[in-house]
């Protein structure tokens, strides 16, 4: 290839054709007072505006704490309409964690407060709608089924088999909505500990991640949890990726699917 001829063919961009101010005077005219910038950036009328990437997708979240809620709030950040279904009276236990929801702020309670919302909950469940349903009440169960009919998928984290016993698991919901995408997030996946509950520190320990953190035993150290809830956040992000793949698969085939994921799976990939 004759590079000199190719370079001559290339158009050199003229400075005047570039976007933006061309002089100091034009730059001064484009400057905006900070107060006006804030009003524009945080327009009160646009607080519910979302990106268009997942516009039109409705997702149900029957999740708790951080692991599975994070996977749903990622969808909400991308524009999906997400409805979180919480337990009656108490709600998601993550609501009752610090900061700003410490027990000493509620002296009438001996244990965790049953009201208020800590920042941990809002961080893991942002940009969603919140409702409560008692699945043992027939009217609530009918409402749950109606939501499934008009939704694209659901993420849940109850003990394995719980939703099947309540007639609201994958097999039951696929009869209602064949295009439905069902996600179950557990601690250990299908195996000897499938019925066991889990949270971040257990996921780190069982996957071996905690064994490579902290001081060596020769120096008096021991296995140590990573400083933050890394397995919760990382697992949630991986579930979001799987959901996006399932949505793409459904667009091609018209079929829903079930996704199973565990914290231990995520920890082995950290």
Short mmCIF file of C-alpha atoms in Angstrom, two decimals:
data_model
loop_
_atom_site.label_atom_id
_atom_site.label_comp_id
_atom_site.label_asym_id
_atom_site.label_seq_id
_atom_site.Cartn_x
_atom_site.Cartn_y
_atom_site.Cartn_z
CA UNK A 1 0.00 0.00 0.00
CA UNK A 2 1.25 3.47 -0.93
CA UNK A 3 0.82 5.29 2.39
CA UNK A 4 1.60 8.70 0.93
CA UNK A 5 -1.27 8.41 -1.57
CA UNK A 6 -3.61 7.15 1.14
CA UNK A 7 -2.71 10.03 3.43
CA UNK A 8 -3.43 12.53 0.67
CA UNK A 9 -6.88 11.01 0.25
CA UNK A 10 -7.63 11.46 3.93
CA UNK A 11 -9.50 14.62 4.78
CA UNK A 12 -7.79 16.79 7.33
CA UNK A 13 -10.34 18.15 9.77
CA UNK A 14 -10.51 21.92 9.79
CA UNK A 15 -10.51 23.57 13.20
CA UNK A 16 -13.59 25.60 12.30
CA UNK A 17 -15.51 22.38 11.62
CA UNK A 18 -14.94 21.02 15.12
CA UNK A 19 -17.84 21.36 17.58
CA UNK A 20 -17.61 23.71 20.52
CA UNK A 21 -16.55 27.33 21.01
CA UNK A 22 -13.99 28.78 18.62
CA UNK A 23 -12.96 31.77 20.67
CA UNK A 24 -12.73 32.98 24.24
CA UNK A 25 -15.76 35.18 23.66
CA UNK A 26 -17.89 32.22 22.52
CA UNK A 27 -16.71 30.22 25.51
CA UNK A 28 -17.83 32.97 27.87
CA UNK A 29 -21.25 33.03 26.22
CA UNK A 30 -21.63 29.27 26.72
CA UNK A 31 -20.78 29.38 30.41
CA UNK A 32 -23.69 28.60 32.72
CA UNK A 33 -24.05 29.68 36.35
CA UNK A 34 -23.70 26.77 38.75
CA UNK A 35 -27.24 27.18 40.07
CA UNK A 36 -28.68 26.94 36.56
CA UNK A 37 -26.51 23.91 35.81
CA UNK A 38 -27.85 22.13 38.90
CA UNK A 39 -31.44 22.93 37.97
CA UNK A 40 -30.88 21.46 34.53
CA UNK A 41 -28.95 18.41 35.74
CA UNK A 42 -31.41 17.61 38.54
CA UNK A 43 -34.65 18.66 36.92
CA UNK A 44 -37.44 17.78 39.34
CA UNK A 45 -39.69 16.91 36.44
CA UNK A 46 -37.31 14.20 35.20
CA UNK A 47 -36.77 12.19 38.38
CA UNK A 48 -38.52 9.13 36.90
CA UNK A 49 -36.86 9.32 33.49
CA UNK A 50 -34.81 6.19 32.71
CA UNK A 51 -32.53 5.07 29.88
CA UNK A 52 -34.19 3.49 26.85
CA UNK A 53 -32.00 0.36 26.77
CA UNK A 54 -34.52 -1.84 28.64
CA UNK A 55 -37.58 0.35 28.21
CA UNK A 56 -40.70 -1.81 28.09
CA UNK A 57 -39.24 -4.60 30.25
CA UNK A 58 -41.09 -5.29 33.51
CA UNK A 59 -39.26 -7.37 36.11
CA UNK A 60 -40.44 -8.75 39.46
CA UNK A 61 -38.10 -8.99 42.44
CA UNK A 62 -38.86 -11.27 45.39
CA UNK A 63 -35.38 -10.83 46.80
CA UNK A 64 -33.66 -9.90 50.06
CA UNK A 65 -30.40 -8.37 51.28
CA UNK A 66 -27.85 -7.64 48.48
CA UNK A 67 -26.97 -10.67 46.33
CA UNK A 68 -30.13 -11.00 44.23
CA UNK A 69 -31.53 -7.46 44.71
CA UNK A 70 -28.41 -6.06 43.06
CA UNK A 71 -29.13 -8.06 39.90
CA UNK A 72 -32.56 -6.45 39.63
CA UNK A 73 -31.52 -2.89 40.41
CA UNK A 74 -29.02 -3.20 37.54
CA UNK A 75 -31.98 -3.80 35.23
CA UNK A 76 -33.73 -0.78 36.71
CA UNK A 77 -30.66 1.35 36.06
CA UNK A 78 -30.85 0.30 32.40
CA UNK A 79 -34.47 1.38 32.07
CA UNK A 80 -36.57 -1.63 33.12
CA UNK A 81 -39.66 -1.22 35.28
CA UNK A 82 -38.87 -3.26 38.39
CA UNK A 83 -41.38 -4.16 41.10
CA UNK A 84 -39.99 -5.43 44.39
CA UNK A 85 -42.37 -7.69 46.33
CA UNK A 86 -41.49 -7.70 50.02
CA UNK A 87 -42.69 -9.67 53.01
CA UNK A 88 -45.68 -8.16 54.82
CA UNK A 89 -45.09 -6.05 57.93
CA UNK A 90 -41.30 -6.48 58.05
CA UNK A 91 -40.32 -6.06 54.41
CA UNK A 92 -36.81 -6.79 53.17
CA UNK A 93 -34.56 -7.35 56.24
CA UNK A 94 -31.99 -5.11 54.55
CA UNK A 95 -34.25 -2.17 55.37
CA UNK A 96 -33.34 -2.63 59.02
CA UNK A 97 -29.57 -2.26 58.71
CA UNK A 98 -27.27 0.66 59.28
CA UNK A 99 -26.32 3.33 58.46
CA UNK A 100 -29.15 5.56 59.64
CA UNK A 101 -31.25 2.70 60.97
CA UNK A 102 -29.25 1.63 64.02
CA UNK A 103 -31.16 -0.05 66.83
CA UNK A 104 -30.24 2.65 69.37
CA UNK A 105 -32.32 5.11 67.36
CA UNK A 106 -35.36 3.00 68.26
CA UNK A 107 -35.17 2.49 72.06
CA UNK A 108 -38.52 0.67 72.25
CA UNK A 109 -37.12 -2.24 70.21
CA UNK A 110 -34.84 -4.82 71.78
CA UNK A 111 -33.60 -6.04 68.41
CA UNK A 112 -33.53 -4.59 64.92
CA UNK A 113 -36.14 -1.90 64.27
CA UNK A 114 -39.24 -2.80 62.31
CA UNK A 115 -39.58 0.61 60.70
CA UNK A 116 -37.35 2.98 58.81
CA UNK A 117 -34.99 2.25 55.93
CA UNK A 118 -31.20 2.08 56.06
CA UNK A 119 -28.99 3.23 53.21
CA UNK A 120 -27.92 -0.35 52.53
CA UNK A 121 -31.43 -1.10 51.27
CA UNK A 122 -31.68 1.93 49.00
CA UNK A 123 -28.26 1.17 47.56
CA UNK A 124 -29.23 -2.39 46.59
CA UNK A 125 -32.81 -1.63 45.52
CA UNK A 126 -32.81 1.72 43.78
CA UNK A 127 -35.16 2.87 41.00
CA UNK A 128 -37.87 0.32 41.81
CA UNK A 129 -41.49 0.17 42.94
CA UNK A 130 -42.16 -1.50 46.29
CA UNK A 131 -45.17 -3.55 47.35
CA UNK A 132 -45.85 -6.25 49.94
CA UNK A 133 -47.73 -9.51 49.40
CA UNK A 134 -48.67 -12.31 51.76
CA UNK A 135 -48.48 -15.31 49.44
CA UNK A 136 -50.66 -17.38 51.79
CA UNK A 137 -53.65 -15.09 51.19
CA UNK A 138 -55.66 -16.16 48.10
CA UNK A 139 -56.26 -12.59 46.94
CA UNK A 140 -52.54 -11.84 47.13
CA UNK A 141 -51.71 -15.03 45.23
CA UNK A 142 -54.09 -14.03 42.43
CA UNK A 143 -52.45 -10.61 42.28
CA UNK A 144 -49.06 -12.32 42.08
CA UNK A 145 -50.22 -14.44 39.13
CA UNK A 146 -51.60 -11.36 37.37
CA UNK A 147 -48.25 -9.62 37.76
CA UNK A 148 -46.55 -12.66 36.22
CA UNK A 149 -48.87 -12.51 33.21
CA UNK A 150 -47.87 -8.92 32.47
CA UNK A 151 -44.15 -9.20 33.34
CA UNK A 152 -41.05 -10.47 31.57
CA UNK A 153 -39.36 -12.24 34.45
CA UNK A 154 -38.73 -12.67 38.15
CA UNK A 155 -35.73 -13.03 40.45
CA UNK A 156 -36.10 -14.83 43.79
CA UNK A 157 -33.75 -16.02 46.53
CA UNK A 158 -35.92 -18.09 48.85
CA UNK A 159 -34.73 -21.50 50.05
CA UNK A 160 -34.74 -24.05 47.25
CA UNK A 161 -38.20 -25.53 46.70
CA UNK A 162 -40.07 -22.88 48.69
CA UNK A 163 -41.78 -21.29 45.70
CA UNK A 164 -42.57 -24.74 44.29
CA UNK A 165 -44.42 -25.62 47.49
CA UNK A 166 -46.32 -22.36 47.23
CA UNK A 167 -47.30 -23.12 43.60
CA UNK A 168 -45.43 -20.10 42.29
CA UNK A 169 -42.18 -21.62 41.08
CA UNK A 170 -40.78 -21.95 37.57
CA UNK A 171 -43.04 -24.82 36.44
CA UNK A 172 -46.19 -23.07 37.65
CA UNK A 173 -45.32 -19.68 36.18
CA UNK A 174 -44.36 -21.07 32.77
CA UNK A 175 -47.93 -22.34 32.41
CA UNK A 176 -49.17 -18.81 33.02
CA UNK A 177 -46.59 -17.05 30.84
CA UNK A 178 -44.46 -19.26 28.50
CA UNK A 179 -42.18 -16.28 27.73
CA UNK A 180 -41.38 -15.80 31.41
CA UNK A 181 -37.74 -15.76 32.59
CA UNK A 182 -37.28 -17.20 36.08
CA UNK A 183 -34.12 -16.62 38.13
CA UNK A 184 -33.24 -18.45 41.34
CA UNK A 185 -30.20 -17.21 43.26
CA UNK A 186 -28.94 -19.47 46.04
CA UNK A 187 -25.86 -19.76 48.16
CA UNK A 188 -24.44 -23.04 46.89
CA UNK A 189 -26.44 -24.03 43.80
CA UNK A 190 -27.55 -27.58 43.07
CA UNK A 191 -25.55 -29.92 45.32
CA UNK A 192 -25.30 -31.20 48.90
CA UNK A 193 -25.97 -27.73 50.37
CA UNK A 194 -28.78 -26.73 48.03
CA UNK A 195 -31.23 -26.23 50.91
CA UNK A 196 -28.81 -24.19 53.00
CA UNK A 197 -29.10 -20.45 53.44
CA UNK A 198 -26.15 -18.22 52.71
CA UNK A 199 -24.81 -14.71 52.71
CA UNK A 200 -21.61 -13.05 51.56
CA UNK A 201 -19.17 -14.33 54.18
CA UNK A 202 -20.35 -17.94 53.75
CA UNK A 203 -20.00 -17.68 49.99
CA UNK A 204 -16.45 -16.39 50.37
CA UNK A 205 -15.56 -19.14 52.85
CA UNK A 206 -17.01 -22.10 50.95
CA UNK A 207 -15.52 -20.96 47.64
CA UNK A 208 -12.06 -20.54 49.17
CA UNK A 209 -11.84 -16.81 48.56
CA UNK A 210 -11.40 -16.07 52.27
CA UNK A 211 -8.37 -18.38 52.38
CA UNK A 212 -6.32 -16.00 50.23
CA UNK A 213 -7.16 -12.91 52.28
CA UNK A 214 -5.44 -11.79 55.47
CA UNK A 215 -2.08 -12.71 57.03
CA UNK A 216 -0.56 -16.17 56.58
CA UNK A 217 -1.00 -18.65 59.43
CA UNK A 218 2.77 -18.61 60.00
CA UNK A 219 2.34 -15.01 61.09
CA UNK A 220 -0.61 -15.70 63.35
CA UNK A 221 -3.20 -14.96 60.70
CA UNK A 222 -6.23 -16.88 59.51
CA UNK A 223 -8.77 -16.90 56.71
CA UNK A 224 -10.37 -13.46 56.49
CA UNK A 225 -13.43 -12.11 54.76
CA UNK A 226 -12.81 -9.55 52.03
CA UNK A 227 -13.52 -6.06 53.28
CA UNK A 228 -16.81 -5.47 51.47
CA UNK A 229 -19.68 -7.69 50.28
CA UNK A 230 -17.82 -8.48 47.08
CA UNK A 231 -19.54 -11.82 46.44
CA UNK A 232 -22.97 -10.25 46.80
CA UNK A 233 -22.20 -7.46 44.35
CA UNK A 234 -20.28 -9.64 41.91
CA UNK A 235 -22.95 -12.36 41.94
CA UNK A 236 -25.65 -9.80 41.23
CA UNK A 237 -23.73 -8.43 38.25
CA UNK A 238 -23.28 -11.93 36.82
CA UNK A 239 -27.00 -12.64 37.20
CA UNK A 240 -27.77 -9.42 35.32
CA UNK A 241 -25.57 -10.63 32.47
CA UNK A 242 -27.44 -13.94 32.41
CA UNK A 243 -30.80 -12.13 32.35
CA UNK A 244 -29.75 -10.00 29.38
CA UNK A 245 -28.68 -13.17 27.55
CA UNK A 246 -32.05 -14.78 28.37
CA UNK A 247 -33.90 -11.75 27.00
CA UNK A 248 -31.88 -11.98 23.79
CA UNK A 249 -32.60 -15.72 23.57
CA UNK A 250 -36.31 -15.07 24.02
CA UNK A 251 -36.29 -12.49 21.24
CA UNK A 252 -34.92 -15.16 18.90
CA UNK A 253 -37.03 -18.12 20.03
CA UNK A 254 -40.04 -16.66 21.83
CA UNK A 255 -39.34 -18.93 24.81
CA UNK A 256 -38.68 -18.16 28.44
CA UNK A 257 -36.13 -19.99 30.55
CA UNK A 258 -34.86 -20.61 34.07
CA UNK A 259 -31.54 -19.32 35.39
CA UNK A 260 -29.89 -20.87 38.45
CA UNK A 261 -26.97 -19.09 40.10
CA UNK A 262 -25.03 -19.33 43.35
CA UNK A 263 -22.64 -17.18 45.34
CA UNK A 264 -20.01 -19.94 45.29
CA UNK A 265 -20.06 -19.88 41.49
CA UNK A 266 -19.32 -16.17 41.54
CA UNK A 267 -16.58 -16.46 44.18
CA UNK A 268 -14.64 -18.98 42.11
CA UNK A 269 -14.44 -16.38 39.32
CA UNK A 270 -13.24 -13.45 41.42
#
